[in-house]
PDB file of C-alpha atoms in Angstrom:
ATOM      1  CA  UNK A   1      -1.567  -5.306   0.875  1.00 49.00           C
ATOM      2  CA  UNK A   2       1.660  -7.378   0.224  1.00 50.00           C
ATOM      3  CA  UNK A   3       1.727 -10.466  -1.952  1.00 52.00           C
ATOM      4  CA  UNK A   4       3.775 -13.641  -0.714  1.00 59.00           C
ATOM      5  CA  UNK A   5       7.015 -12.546  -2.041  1.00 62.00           C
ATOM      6  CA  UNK A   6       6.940  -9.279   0.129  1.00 69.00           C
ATOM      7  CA  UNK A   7       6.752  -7.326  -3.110  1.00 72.00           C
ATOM      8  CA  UNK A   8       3.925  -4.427  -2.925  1.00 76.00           C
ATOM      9  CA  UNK A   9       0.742  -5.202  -4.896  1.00 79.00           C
ATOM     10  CA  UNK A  10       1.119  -3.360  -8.330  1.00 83.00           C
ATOM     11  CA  UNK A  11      -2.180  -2.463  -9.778  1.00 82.00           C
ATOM     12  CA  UNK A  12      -2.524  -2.121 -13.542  1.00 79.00           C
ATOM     13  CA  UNK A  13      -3.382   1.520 -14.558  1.00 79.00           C
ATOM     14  CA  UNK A  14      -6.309   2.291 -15.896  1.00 78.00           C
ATOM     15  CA  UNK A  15      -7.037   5.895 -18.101  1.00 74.00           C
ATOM     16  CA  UNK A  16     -10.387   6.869 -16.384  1.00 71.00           C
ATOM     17  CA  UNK A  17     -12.319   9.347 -19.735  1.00 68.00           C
ATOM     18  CA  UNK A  18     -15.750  10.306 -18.459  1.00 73.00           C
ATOM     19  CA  UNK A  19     -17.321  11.714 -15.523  1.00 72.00           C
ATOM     20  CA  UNK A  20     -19.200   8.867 -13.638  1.00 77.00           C
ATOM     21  CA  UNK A  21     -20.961   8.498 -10.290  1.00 84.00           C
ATOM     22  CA  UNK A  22     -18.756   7.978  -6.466  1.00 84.00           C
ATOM     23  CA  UNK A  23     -19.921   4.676  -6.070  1.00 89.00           C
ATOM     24  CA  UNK A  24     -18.354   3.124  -9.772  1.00 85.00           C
ATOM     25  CA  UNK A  25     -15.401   5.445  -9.595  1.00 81.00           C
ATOM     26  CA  UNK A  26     -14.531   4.032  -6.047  1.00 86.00           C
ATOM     27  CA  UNK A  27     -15.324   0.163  -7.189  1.00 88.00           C
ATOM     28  CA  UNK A  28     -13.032   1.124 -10.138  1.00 84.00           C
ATOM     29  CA  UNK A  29      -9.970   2.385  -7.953  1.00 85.00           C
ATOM     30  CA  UNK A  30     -10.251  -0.721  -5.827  1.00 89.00           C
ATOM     31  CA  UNK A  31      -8.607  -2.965  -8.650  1.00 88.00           C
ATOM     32  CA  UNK A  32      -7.034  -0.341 -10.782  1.00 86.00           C
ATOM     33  CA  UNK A  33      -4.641   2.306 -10.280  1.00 83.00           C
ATOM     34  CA  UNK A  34      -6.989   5.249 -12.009  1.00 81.00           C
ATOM     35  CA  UNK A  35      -5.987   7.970 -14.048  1.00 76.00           C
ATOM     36  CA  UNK A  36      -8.480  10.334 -14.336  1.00 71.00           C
ATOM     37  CA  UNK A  37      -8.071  13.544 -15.949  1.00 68.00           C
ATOM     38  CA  UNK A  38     -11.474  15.507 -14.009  1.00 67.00           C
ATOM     39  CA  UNK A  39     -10.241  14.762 -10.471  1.00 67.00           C
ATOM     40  CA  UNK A  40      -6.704  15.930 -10.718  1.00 62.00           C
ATOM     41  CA  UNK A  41      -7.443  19.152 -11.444  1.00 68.00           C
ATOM     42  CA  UNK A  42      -4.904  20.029 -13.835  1.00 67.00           C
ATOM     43  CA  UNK A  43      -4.987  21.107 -17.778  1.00 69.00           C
ATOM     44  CA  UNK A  44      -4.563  18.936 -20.465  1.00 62.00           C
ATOM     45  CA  UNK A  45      -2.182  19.340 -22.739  1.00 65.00           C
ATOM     46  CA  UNK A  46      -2.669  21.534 -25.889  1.00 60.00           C
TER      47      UNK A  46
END
């Protein structure tokens, strides 16, 4: 999805805390760019 100026779409970031069900996680990524700490898979940091 483009807007009019041919630029890409930038979707504000959002940091994603708690575990919640498919259906609001996936309503959630639609508008936000997610950052979610249980579905990368990697540590966090000491």
């Amino acid at each position: 999805m483009a807007s009019a100026g041919g630029n890409p779409l930038v979707l504000p970031a959002v940091l994603h805390l708690r575990r919640s069900d498919a259906d609001f996680t996936a309503a959630l990524s639609e508008r936000f760019r997610v950052l979610d700490f249980f579905s990368s898979g990697e540590p966090l940091p000491a």
